Amino acid sequence: MFKPIAGSAGEAGVTLTLDGLPVRATPGESVAAVLLRHAPYRARTSTLSGEPRAPYCLMGVCFDCLVEIDGDASVQSCLVTVREGMTVARQDGRRRAR
Amino acid sequence: MSGPADLAVIGAGPAGMRAAAVARAAGLDVVVIDEQPAPGGQIWRAVEARAAGPAGRVLGGAYRAGRAAVAAFRAAGCDYRPETQLWAIEPQEAGFRLFLKAGGRAFSLPARQVLLATGAQERPTPFPGWTLPGVMTVGAGQILLKTSAAVPDRPVWIAGSGPLVLLYMVQVLAGGGRVAGWLDTAPGGRLWQNRRALAAGAASAQGLAMLAKGAAWQARLWRAGVRRLPVARLLAAEGAGRLERLSVERADGQRERFDAQLLMVHEGVIPAVHIPLSLGCALDWDAAGQYYRPRLDPWGETSVPGLFVAGDGARILGAEAAAITGERAARRIVARARGDDPGRPEPDRRLARLMALRPFLDAAYAPSPGALTPPDETVICRCEEITAGQIRAVARAGGPVGPNQLKALTRCGMGPCQGRQCGPLVTNLLAMAQGRPHAEVGLQRIRPPLKPVTLGELAALDGDP
């Protein structure tokens, strides 16, 4: 749902894995921003109704951007900067005990 | 650093950076805690990385000006901890103990005095379907401009009112994006109704400059053909799994429906009071701004001795005022550290001029009636999916049910955000349903942890890292 500002494409990127697929990210941006560029543009489904939720505030207030990052579940993706090789997984419903 | 820090600053935005630099220059040991990877707060987010490039041009001079403040902060030599989250503060004999987490570990730091400079958050704007992917805040759009140098890749609908709305639309156009339309929720005639405040606001160079800037933005949008539609309220965001259509009630009462894939909303900003609330600081209801703010003395000290608030977290006045109130609090903190009595702060003419603008801005950009009266089916607590109708039913069931009883009865406020997003909405609904003043209703109690902490992180907790 977002694209680079006119004149700013071509920045050396970072590659991370989103639900098993490699995706490119801009250095310094948040994982939430990456989620907003890849359909279905959501982070998770609600633990109650199962409805899809996407990053909403991008500043740590709404907690709708929760995803699993490098094995840690329910991380606020808007507060995590992308890093080469990072593994991101969208969450469905409730957490399962491991 | 051995022993407690003289000052811990939470938040590296305009207020926190200035306060830290002032305190450090006076010889105090200062630790600065911030969630972001780089200083700047929200207004100057990613400014070091972005100011010189295309994003900096799009974002404008007020954004690029943050570079100097960030450079001064870095040069000050504070113990700066980025990507660190605060999850508890406990008052202790020599001041406070801060509980933090960073890099997968929890740790604690003692500090004699604490300054909270965590800024503002968007005023929540609920309407049916606002939880759909494709609906975001204008603030989020600006954050993407700054951290990702990105603009919407499809026409974006903007709904709301306030300076940020105009600014962001101008920035989207400058960045090569398209605006589908502006759904202006400010009630018509508002400027005339508030003409006295308007006249007072315009009676200063700052006021005129602000009005001129707003007018220039509106002119640019008009020239670019951006459609402005006065609306009374957003009726619903609809779609299968994401936003596909948007329906509104126009100011003239007619309904209209649009295809929409991206909608950004904004009805002003309010102080983020989560941390002072968790520490039992007295809060006051600001009727003009329609928000709670911490009760502060002229230096910025809260009702908890040694705990200060500065910047937009104290009162919405913007970045320039944030630096002034940050400096003011730092001077009081330095005086106390030295055992001096600082008396009263000297009047600051810049601050006085900025405050003189507030009545106009508060009146001109008050939350729209539509934002304050969500229909029953509207989700209010996004985390637990509690609707306005459920809240109203409990509110009217008898007795002055407050936010805490409501939480116990409905789970409203028990989800991950712990009431950050829904708190102001709950207070509003209770006040209106029960005919009680906001000041009486209050907000729900907040208990640590302020941020989620895992057992693994806690297992590492053991004094200084």
XYZ file of C-alpha atoms in Angstrom:
563
model
C 0.000 0.000 0.000
C 3.070 2.209 0.046
C 5.834 3.049 -2.405
C 9.121 4.963 -2.236
C 8.955 8.757 -2.483
C 9.661 9.938 -6.024
C 13.415 10.051 -6.407
C 14.299 7.815 -3.501
C 14.190 4.347 -5.049
C 17.431 2.442 -5.430
C 18.511 2.419 -1.801
C 20.602 -0.620 -0.871
C 18.168 -2.916 0.828
C 17.849 -5.414 3.605
C 16.387 -8.861 2.981
C 14.191 -10.559 5.517
C 11.795 -13.474 5.473
C 8.063 -12.858 5.795
C 6.055 -16.055 6.296
C 8.861 -17.948 4.616
C 9.219 -15.691 1.582
C 12.107 -13.267 1.051
C 11.146 -9.594 1.008
C 13.183 -6.403 0.598
C 13.197 -3.642 3.173
C 14.700 -0.171 3.467
C 17.426 0.198 6.096
C 16.089 1.998 9.160
C 12.420 1.234 8.614
C 10.218 -0.801 10.923
C 8.983 -4.325 10.328
C 5.442 -2.898 10.414
C 6.234 -0.816 7.341
C 7.253 -3.985 5.515
C 3.941 -5.636 6.448
C 2.108 -2.685 4.901
C 3.779 -3.317 1.547
C 2.843 -6.985 1.186
C -0.671 -8.323 0.689
C -2.797 -9.100 2.632
C -1.373 -5.980 4.395
C -2.028 -7.355 7.848
C 0.032 -8.367 10.866
C -2.284 -10.828 12.544
C -5.810 -11.996 13.064
C -7.601 -11.056 16.266
C -7.482 -13.588 19.094
C -11.228 -13.200 19.620
C -13.064 -12.819 16.331
C -10.296 -13.875 13.984
C -10.689 -10.685 11.984
C -7.538 -9.373 10.318
C -5.579 -6.556 11.964
C -2.910 -4.332 10.424
C -0.536 -1.764 11.915
C -2.681 1.272 12.785
C -0.716 3.893 14.740
C 2.889 2.854 13.912
C 4.127 4.290 17.213
C 3.568 1.666 19.871
C 0.137 2.664 21.179
C -2.373 0.388 19.433
C -0.639 -3.029 19.632
C -2.323 -4.156 16.391
C 1.010 -4.743 14.634
C 1.964 -7.798 16.705
C 3.926 -10.451 14.793
C 6.491 -13.125 15.585
C 10.038 -11.871 15.015
C 12.993 -14.271 15.162
C 10.929 -16.685 17.206
C 9.588 -14.139 19.722
C 5.798 -13.921 19.490
C 3.565 -10.850 19.835
C 6.282 -8.290 19.218
C 5.226 -4.752 18.300
C 6.606 -4.694 14.773
C 6.406 -0.882 14.614
C 9.128 -0.688 17.253
C 11.548 -3.125 15.596
C 13.988 -1.968 12.919
C 14.542 -4.340 10.002
C 17.749 -6.356 10.051
C 19.336 -8.572 7.407
C 18.148 -12.155 7.795
C 15.329 -11.374 10.216
C 12.471 -13.912 10.263
C 8.969 -12.476 10.503
C 5.793 -14.533 10.801
C 2.246 -13.203 10.868
C 0.151 -14.453 13.774
C -3.189 -16.177 13.573
C -5.486 -16.141 16.569
C -4.188 -16.946 20.013
C -0.669 -17.860 20.982
C -0.015 -21.514 21.456
C 2.012 -22.715 24.433
C 5.299 -24.293 23.421
C 28.082 4.856 35.682
C 28.300 3.934 39.371
C 25.482 4.772 41.719
C 22.153 6.214 40.704
C 21.916 8.544 37.738
C 21.040 12.084 38.785
C 18.357 12.155 36.104
C 16.634 9.598 33.908
C 14.861 11.016 30.874
C 12.229 8.854 29.185
C 11.856 9.903 25.567
C 14.388 11.390 23.147
C 12.089 13.854 21.389
C 12.326 17.662 21.467
C 11.599 17.942 25.205
C 13.695 14.993 26.352
C 16.713 15.881 24.232
C 16.795 19.494 25.426
C 16.287 18.566 29.068
C 19.012 15.938 28.923
C 21.485 18.294 27.274
C 20.783 21.085 29.785
C 21.116 18.778 32.767
C 24.276 17.236 31.375
C 25.818 20.643 30.715
C 25.202 21.460 34.382
C 27.255 18.421 35.328
C 24.544 15.881 36.116
C 24.782 12.191 35.246
C 21.933 11.735 32.786
C 20.583 8.519 31.280
C 18.144 8.801 28.375
C 15.792 5.931 27.539
C 14.035 5.768 24.162
C 12.135 3.104 22.226
C 13.276 4.283 18.812
C 16.618 3.380 17.223
C 17.575 7.055 16.829
C 16.758 10.342 18.609
C 14.077 12.744 17.403
C 10.783 11.624 18.922
C 7.891 11.508 16.464
C 8.217 14.956 14.903
C 11.885 14.445 13.982
C 11.784 10.703 13.614
C 14.705 9.341 11.544
C 15.863 12.916 10.895
C 19.545 11.997 10.898
C 18.979 9.438 8.170
C 16.387 11.302 6.128
C 16.915 15.062 6.350
C 19.432 15.324 3.524
C 17.542 13.148 1.050
C 14.285 13.234 -0.935
C 12.226 12.529 2.182
C 13.725 15.549 3.905
C 12.689 17.762 0.980
C 9.152 16.408 1.086
C 8.885 16.699 4.876
C 9.969 20.320 4.906
C 12.073 22.756 6.875
C 10.463 22.225 10.269
C 11.449 18.568 10.027
C 14.988 19.193 8.805
C 15.504 21.676 11.653
C 15.483 18.692 14.009
C 18.954 17.728 12.847
C 20.522 20.449 14.952
C 18.650 19.417 18.088
C 19.657 15.785 17.601
C 23.292 16.727 17.009
C 23.341 18.848 20.156
C 21.852 15.965 22.115
C 24.417 13.472 20.848
C 27.242 15.903 21.643
C 25.982 16.373 25.209
C 27.423 13.056 26.346
C 24.443 11.526 28.123
C 24.144 7.779 28.678
C 21.779 7.295 25.739
C 19.895 3.953 25.508
C 17.997 3.594 22.207
C 15.684 0.650 21.431
C 15.021 0.365 25.166
C 11.554 0.117 26.652
C 10.417 1.154 30.110
C 8.109 -1.376 31.723
C 7.965 -0.189 35.336
C 9.161 2.555 37.674
C 9.238 2.112 41.411
C 9.826 4.935 43.877
C 12.728 3.977 46.157
C 14.580 5.725 48.974
C 17.076 7.607 46.830
C 14.535 8.345 44.106
C 13.345 5.761 41.626
C 14.274 2.420 40.134
C 13.506 2.049 36.432
C 12.779 -1.379 34.989
C 13.772 -1.594 31.348
C 14.187 -4.075 28.549
C 16.512 -4.071 25.572
C 18.005 -6.736 23.339
C 15.904 -9.491 24.867
C 16.968 -8.763 28.446
C 15.311 -6.960 31.313
C 17.421 -4.833 33.622
C 16.981 -2.019 36.114
C 18.623 1.348 36.704
C 18.330 3.664 39.698
C 17.818 7.394 39.202
C 17.347 10.221 41.675
C 14.892 12.174 39.526
C 12.900 11.228 36.435
C 11.606 13.290 33.535
C 8.887 11.798 31.378
C 9.009 13.213 27.850
C 6.985 10.620 25.997
C 4.981 13.112 23.998
C 1.534 12.785 22.509
C -0.583 10.197 20.786
C -3.357 10.476 18.238
C -6.820 11.152 19.627
C -8.668 7.892 18.941
C -11.354 8.265 16.274
C -13.690 5.274 16.344
C -16.262 4.464 13.665
C -17.700 1.159 12.387
C -14.965 -0.724 10.526
C -12.015 1.299 11.828
C -10.168 -1.928 12.690
C -9.975 -3.015 9.039
C -6.573 -3.252 7.361
C -6.336 -0.184 5.170
C -7.422 2.199 7.942
C -4.583 4.017 9.723
C -3.840 7.314 11.388
C -2.379 10.328 9.602
C 0.412 10.153 12.173
C 1.205 6.667 10.900
C 1.386 8.056 7.364
C 3.891 10.642 8.504
C 5.940 8.005 10.301
C 6.153 6.013 7.056
C 7.347 9.145 5.259
C 10.107 9.502 7.810
C 11.243 5.958 8.503
C 10.542 4.385 5.106
C 10.617 7.465 2.852
C 7.313 6.101 1.558
C 4.015 7.532 0.358
C 0.769 5.720 -0.418
C 0.937 3.801 -3.683
C -2.790 4.294 -4.315
C -5.139 7.247 -3.785
C -5.450 7.855 -0.062
C -8.574 9.219 1.618
C -7.842 11.582 4.500
C -10.529 12.118 7.140
C -10.354 14.563 10.000
C -9.160 18.038 10.833
C -6.140 19.770 12.263
C -2.847 21.126 10.964
C -1.364 17.655 10.570
C -4.093 16.731 8.066
C -3.247 19.611 5.758
C 0.482 19.095 6.138
C 0.353 15.396 5.363
C -1.772 15.859 2.243
C 0.720 18.419 0.960
C 3.578 16.026 1.720
C 1.877 13.111 -0.056
C 1.495 15.220 -3.183
C 5.088 16.427 -2.950
C 6.254 12.829 -2.636
C 4.475 11.630 -5.750
C 1.406 10.150 -4.050
C -2.255 10.855 -4.756
C -5.004 12.067 -2.446
C -8.420 10.615 -3.266
C -10.140 13.289 -1.232
C -10.222 15.138 2.061
C -13.170 14.352 4.301
C -13.098 17.460 6.465
C -14.772 16.724 9.788
C -14.372 20.217 11.245
C -17.917 21.569 11.679
C -18.744 24.405 9.327
C -18.815 27.835 10.868
C -16.298 26.772 13.474
C -13.880 29.564 12.634
C -16.616 32.191 12.917
C -17.890 30.720 16.169
C -14.373 30.989 17.557
C -13.564 34.366 16.040
C -12.443 35.821 19.349
C -9.928 33.032 19.867
C -8.961 33.404 16.220
C -8.356 37.125 16.637
C -6.291 36.516 19.765
C -4.293 33.845 17.964
C -3.670 36.070 14.978
C -2.476 38.922 17.199
C 1.126 37.736 17.180
C 3.789 37.092 14.577
C 3.658 33.392 15.425
C -0.094 33.266 15.085
C -0.061 35.003 11.750
C 2.709 32.738 10.508
C 0.707 29.687 11.510
C -2.459 30.948 9.863
C -0.496 31.868 6.741
C 1.039 28.399 6.597
C -2.364 26.762 6.908
C -3.754 28.980 4.199
C -0.806 28.205 1.908
C -1.335 24.477 2.395
C -5.036 24.786 1.605
C -4.211 26.782 -1.531
C -1.744 24.143 -2.690
C -4.311 21.398 -2.211
C -6.958 23.402 -4.059
C -4.575 24.023 -6.971
C -3.802 20.308 -7.112
C -7.501 19.580 -7.404
C -7.828 17.704 -4.130
C -11.522 17.394 -3.390
C -12.547 18.706 0.001
C -15.817 17.288 1.266
C -17.242 18.585 4.549
C -18.561 15.578 6.467
C -20.500 15.220 9.679
C -19.167 11.741 10.371
C -17.649 8.615 8.881
C -20.437 6.063 8.744
C -18.534 2.891 7.987
C -15.405 1.384 6.535
C -16.379 -1.821 4.730
C -14.693 -4.662 2.975
C -13.855 -8.351 3.044
C -10.761 -8.552 5.205
C -9.569 -5.071 4.220
C -10.918 -1.638 3.357
C -12.816 -1.598 0.053
C -15.522 1.029 0.518
C -16.114 4.008 2.745
C -19.462 5.606 3.489
C -19.919 9.022 5.042
C -22.645 11.373 6.168
C -21.952 14.699 4.509
C -22.327 17.973 6.336
C -25.565 18.555 4.401
C -26.978 15.298 5.775
C -26.754 13.300 2.535
C -24.913 9.989 2.503
C -22.175 9.209 0.047
C -20.126 6.093 -0.591
C -16.676 5.809 -2.165
C -14.373 3.071 -3.301
C -11.417 3.241 -0.950
C -8.397 1.091 -0.237
C -6.484 3.368 2.099
C -7.914 5.771 4.655
C -5.990 7.858 7.159
C -7.773 9.530 10.047
C -6.843 12.324 12.433
C -8.679 14.397 15.030
C -5.784 16.054 16.780
C -3.359 14.724 19.374
C -3.555 14.267 23.127
C -0.891 13.860 25.809
C 0.245 10.259 26.330
C -0.502 9.916 30.048
C -0.002 6.171 30.451
C 3.192 6.365 32.518
C 2.209 9.200 34.895
C -1.141 7.468 35.317
C 0.617 4.242 36.283
C 2.583 6.084 38.940
C -0.429 7.654 40.586
C 0.247 11.197 39.361
C -2.716 13.523 39.660
C -4.296 14.207 36.278
C -6.600 17.071 35.342
C -9.209 17.177 32.606
C -8.370 19.977 30.161
C -11.758 21.062 28.844
C -10.338 23.274 26.105
C -8.107 20.560 24.666
C -10.511 17.723 25.523
C -7.855 15.558 27.143
C -6.363 14.567 30.484
C -2.990 15.951 31.362
C -0.742 15.536 34.410
C -1.075 18.157 37.144
C 2.210 20.053 37.134
C 3.793 22.884 39.051
C 5.312 25.763 37.035
C 8.552 23.798 36.626
C 6.824 20.676 35.364
C 6.964 18.562 38.529
C 4.055 16.170 39.017
C 2.281 15.345 42.250
C 4.959 12.660 42.758
C 8.105 14.407 44.087
C 11.084 14.066 41.782
C 8.936 13.058 38.798
C 8.580 15.613 36.029
C 6.762 15.801 32.710
C 7.733 18.063 29.802
C 6.713 18.461 26.173
C 3.462 17.389 24.569
C 3.044 14.794 27.321
C 2.314 17.707 29.631
C 0.127 19.750 27.321
C -0.205 19.928 23.545
C 1.881 22.924 22.512
C 4.196 21.562 19.809
C 7.912 20.997 19.396
C 9.154 24.524 20.074
C 7.316 24.698 23.391
C 8.506 21.173 24.203
C 12.131 22.310 24.155
C 11.276 25.205 26.477
C 9.387 23.097 29.003
C 12.108 20.452 28.800
C 14.728 23.055 29.639
C 12.583 24.437 32.435
C 12.186 21.045 34.088
C 15.905 20.385 33.707
C 16.742 23.634 35.518
C 14.544 22.624 38.439
C 16.090 19.163 38.472
C 19.602 20.636 38.455
C 18.719 23.043 41.267
C 17.378 20.230 43.406
C 20.449 18.094 42.717
C 22.576 20.984 43.998
C 20.317 21.665 46.960
C 19.402 25.105 45.579
C 16.003 26.707 45.799
C 15.198 27.959 42.296
C 12.159 30.046 43.278
C 9.746 30.409 40.384
C 10.701 29.997 36.739
C 11.321 33.197 34.817
C 8.535 34.071 32.405
C 9.401 32.917 28.913
C 8.010 35.113 26.187
C 8.295 32.448 23.499
C 6.340 30.023 25.648
C 3.753 32.673 26.451
C 3.253 33.360 22.729
C 2.903 29.654 21.961
C 0.382 29.269 24.766
C -1.573 32.259 23.491
C -2.224 30.276 20.294
C -3.728 27.329 22.100
C -7.285 28.647 22.595
C -7.547 29.193 18.867
C -6.058 25.828 17.933
C -8.109 24.006 20.566
C -11.296 25.635 19.318
C -10.542 25.311 15.622
C -9.438 21.691 15.870
C -11.616 20.309 18.624
C -12.714 16.735 18.031
C -15.695 16.673 15.717
C -19.082 15.709 17.175
C -19.022 12.630 14.944
C -15.811 11.427 16.587
C -17.357 11.734 20.055
C -20.632 9.886 19.375
C -19.860 6.483 17.855
C -22.896 4.287 17.106
C -23.461 1.222 19.282
C -21.887 -1.254 16.840
C -18.550 0.583 16.869
C -15.655 -1.317 18.429
C -14.203 0.867 21.186
C -11.695 -1.443 22.858
C -9.853 -2.707 19.777
C -7.895 -5.310 21.727
C -10.889 -7.038 23.334
C -13.422 -6.010 20.660
C -15.854 -4.380 23.101
C -18.425 -2.162 21.397
C -19.840 1.228 22.326
C -23.219 -0.432 22.824
C -21.788 -2.876 25.366
C -20.131 -0.036 27.242
C -23.281 2.085 27.242
C -25.344 -0.834 28.528
C -23.021 -1.244 31.499
C -22.823 2.517 32.025
C -26.583 2.785 32.336
C -27.095 -0.334 34.412
C -27.095 1.665 37.600
C -24.590 3.359 39.845
C -21.657 5.498 38.734
C -19.708 2.714 37.028
C -16.205 3.955 36.294
C -13.501 2.738 33.918
C -12.161 0.200 36.416
C -15.495 -1.497 37.064
C -16.176 -1.399 33.352
C -12.870 -3.185 32.819
C -13.796 -5.876 35.335
C -17.242 -6.372 33.821
C -16.367 -6.317 30.116
C -12.585 -6.808 29.813
C -12.397 -3.383 28.183
C -8.824 -2.223 28.742
C -7.423 -5.661 29.569
C -5.858 -6.293 26.176
C -2.270 -5.677 25.065
C -2.623 -1.898 24.777
C -3.827 -1.753 28.405
C -6.165 1.146 27.717
C -3.795 3.384 25.792
C -5.995 3.341 22.706
C -9.445 3.127 24.267
C -9.016 4.967 27.576
C -10.125 8.402 26.342
C -13.038 6.835 24.450
C -14.237 4.950 27.524
C -14.130 8.082 29.649
C -16.086 9.940 27.000
C -18.771 7.266 26.698
C -19.189 6.957 30.454
C -19.362 10.723 30.911
C -22.002 11.085 28.216
C -24.059 8.037 29.198
C -24.088 8.966 32.876
C -24.244 12.743 32.531
C -21.097 13.079 34.628
C -18.223 15.485 34.000
C -15.085 13.972 32.488
C -13.056 15.172 35.446
C -15.130 12.928 37.687
C -15.046 9.821 35.500
C -11.267 9.515 35.262
C -9.220 6.803 33.566
C -8.600 3.152 34.387
C -5.822 2.224 36.803
C -2.644 1.139 35.106
C -0.386 -1.534 36.587
C 3.042 -2.691 35.477
C 4.343 -4.131 33.278
C 3.837 -1.130 31.016
C 5.094 -3.188 28.101
C 4.930 -6.966 27.651
C 7.912 -8.719 29.242
C 8.664 -12.406 28.757
C 9.786 -14.778 31.484
C 13.030 -15.183 29.566
C 13.665 -11.436 29.715
C 12.794 -11.343 33.409
C 15.157 -14.212 34.135
C 18.021 -11.911 33.192
C 16.884 -9.208 35.625
C 19.677 -8.506 38.049
C 20.645 -4.893 38.697
C 22.730 -2.952 36.199
C 23.612 -4.690 32.907
